[in-house]
Amino acid sequence: MMQHRNIAIMYSLYESCKMNDIDFGEYVEDILTRMMNGDDDYRSMIPCYYTPGKKQEKKVA
């Protein structure tokens, strides 16, 4: 049953991103990166209030 709940949450986020003209893939990547880095400005992570985080340049070895 938990699997259905997870899918429902992802579809809800996807539709919210569509309604707010946000690229879903970039949104998810940004939000997960910010959360891993300790960002706690959760309001800015909600699709209707979303403000993209600072893009960090990827270092190439």
PDB file of C-alpha atoms in Angstrom:
ATOM      1  CA  MET A   1       0.000   0.000   0.000  1.00  0.00           C
ATOM      2  CA  MET A   2       2.896   2.370   0.742  1.00  0.00           C
ATOM      3  CA  GLN A   3       3.999   2.107  -2.899  1.00  0.00           C
ATOM      4  CA  HIS A   4       0.682   3.578  -4.082  1.00  0.00           C
ATOM      5  CA  ARG A   5       1.041   6.486  -1.677  1.00  0.00           C
ATOM      6  CA  ASN A   6       4.537   7.253  -3.006  1.00  0.00           C
ATOM      7  CA  ILE A   7       3.290   7.221  -6.588  1.00  0.00           C
ATOM      8  CA  ALA A   8       0.392   9.504  -5.666  1.00  0.00           C
ATOM      9  CA  ILE A   9       2.798  11.985  -4.063  1.00  0.00           C
ATOM     10  CA  MET A  10       5.043  12.007  -7.142  1.00  0.00           C
ATOM     11  CA  TYR A  11       2.076  12.531  -9.502  1.00  0.00           C
ATOM     12  CA  SER A  12       0.844  15.351  -7.293  1.00  0.00           C
ATOM     13  CA  LEU A  13       4.258  17.048  -7.395  1.00  0.00           C
ATOM     14  CA  TYR A  14       4.456  16.501 -11.149  1.00  0.00           C
ATOM     15  CA  GLU A  15       1.059  18.111 -11.749  1.00  0.00           C
ATOM     16  CA  SER A  16       1.896  21.009  -9.408  1.00  0.00           C
ATOM     17  CA  CYS A  17       5.095  21.606 -11.374  1.00  0.00           C
ATOM     18  CA  LYS A  18       3.127  21.591 -14.651  1.00  0.00           C
ATOM     19  CA  MET A  19       0.628  24.108 -13.270  1.00  0.00           C
ATOM     20  CA  ASN A  20       3.490  26.385 -12.184  1.00  0.00           C
ATOM     21  CA  ASP A  21       5.513  25.955 -15.413  1.00  0.00           C
ATOM     22  CA  ILE A  22       8.424  24.230 -13.647  1.00  0.00           C
ATOM     23  CA  ASP A  23      10.554  21.511 -15.238  1.00  0.00           C
ATOM     24  CA  PHE A  24       9.835  18.507 -13.015  1.00  0.00           C
ATOM     25  CA  GLY A  25      13.241  16.832 -13.444  1.00  0.00           C
ATOM     26  CA  GLU A  26      15.162  19.984 -12.605  1.00  0.00           C
ATOM     27  CA  TYR A  27      12.817  20.663  -9.694  1.00  0.00           C
ATOM     28  CA  VAL A  28      13.330  17.242  -8.115  1.00  0.00           C
ATOM     29  CA  GLU A  29      17.106  17.394  -8.620  1.00  0.00           C
ATOM     30  CA  ASP A  30      17.272  20.877  -7.079  1.00  0.00           C
ATOM     31  CA  ILE A  31      15.060  20.026  -4.105  1.00  0.00           C
ATOM     32  CA  LEU A  32      16.916  16.811  -3.268  1.00  0.00           C
ATOM     33  CA  THR A  33      20.293  18.556  -3.577  1.00  0.00           C
ATOM     34  CA  ARG A  34      19.153  21.390  -1.332  1.00  0.00           C
ATOM     35  CA  MET A  35      17.787  19.000   1.275  1.00  0.00           C
ATOM     36  CA  MET A  36      21.034  16.977   1.263  1.00  0.00           C
ATOM     37  CA  ASN A  37      22.976  20.227   1.790  1.00  0.00           C
ATOM     38  CA  GLY A  38      20.859  21.135   4.822  1.00  0.00           C
ATOM     39  CA  ASP A  39      18.643  23.832   3.265  1.00  0.00           C
ATOM     40  CA  ASP A  40      15.637  24.322   5.529  1.00  0.00           C
ATOM     41  CA  ASP A  41      13.720  26.978   3.570  1.00  0.00           C
ATOM     42  CA  TYR A  42      10.904  24.526   2.929  1.00  0.00           C
ATOM     43  CA  ARG A  43       8.417  27.121   1.725  1.00  0.00           C
ATOM     44  CA  SER A  44      10.626  27.900  -1.298  1.00  0.00           C
ATOM     45  CA  MET A  45      10.605  24.186  -2.146  1.00  0.00           C
ATOM     46  CA  ILE A  46       6.815  23.956  -2.549  1.00  0.00           C
ATOM     47  CA  PRO A  47       5.987  24.196  -6.282  1.00  0.00           C
ATOM     48  CA  CYS A  48       3.698  27.238  -5.959  1.00  0.00           C
ATOM     49  CA  TYR A  49       6.410  29.176  -4.057  1.00  0.00           C
ATOM     50  CA  TYR A  50       9.415  27.490  -5.698  1.00  0.00           C
ATOM     51  CA  THR A  51      12.569  29.502  -6.171  1.00  0.00           C
ATOM     52  CA  PRO A  52      15.430  27.587  -7.774  1.00  0.00           C
ATOM     53  CA  GLY A  53      18.532  27.126  -5.658  1.00  0.00           C
ATOM     54  CA  LYS A  54      21.932  28.259  -6.778  1.00  0.00           C
ATOM     55  CA  LYS A  55      23.267  25.963  -9.463  1.00  0.00           C
ATOM     56  CA  GLN A  56      26.590  24.509  -8.410  1.00  0.00           C
ATOM     57  CA  GLU A  57      29.055  23.847 -11.165  1.00  0.00           C
ATOM     58  CA  LYS A  58      30.051  20.222 -11.345  1.00  0.00           C
ATOM     59  CA  LYS A  59      33.769  19.662 -11.008  1.00  0.00           C
ATOM     60  CA  VAL A  60      35.324  17.515 -13.673  1.00  0.00           C
ATOM     61  CA  ALA A  61      38.268  15.357 -12.650  1.00  0.00           C
TER      62      ALA A  61
END
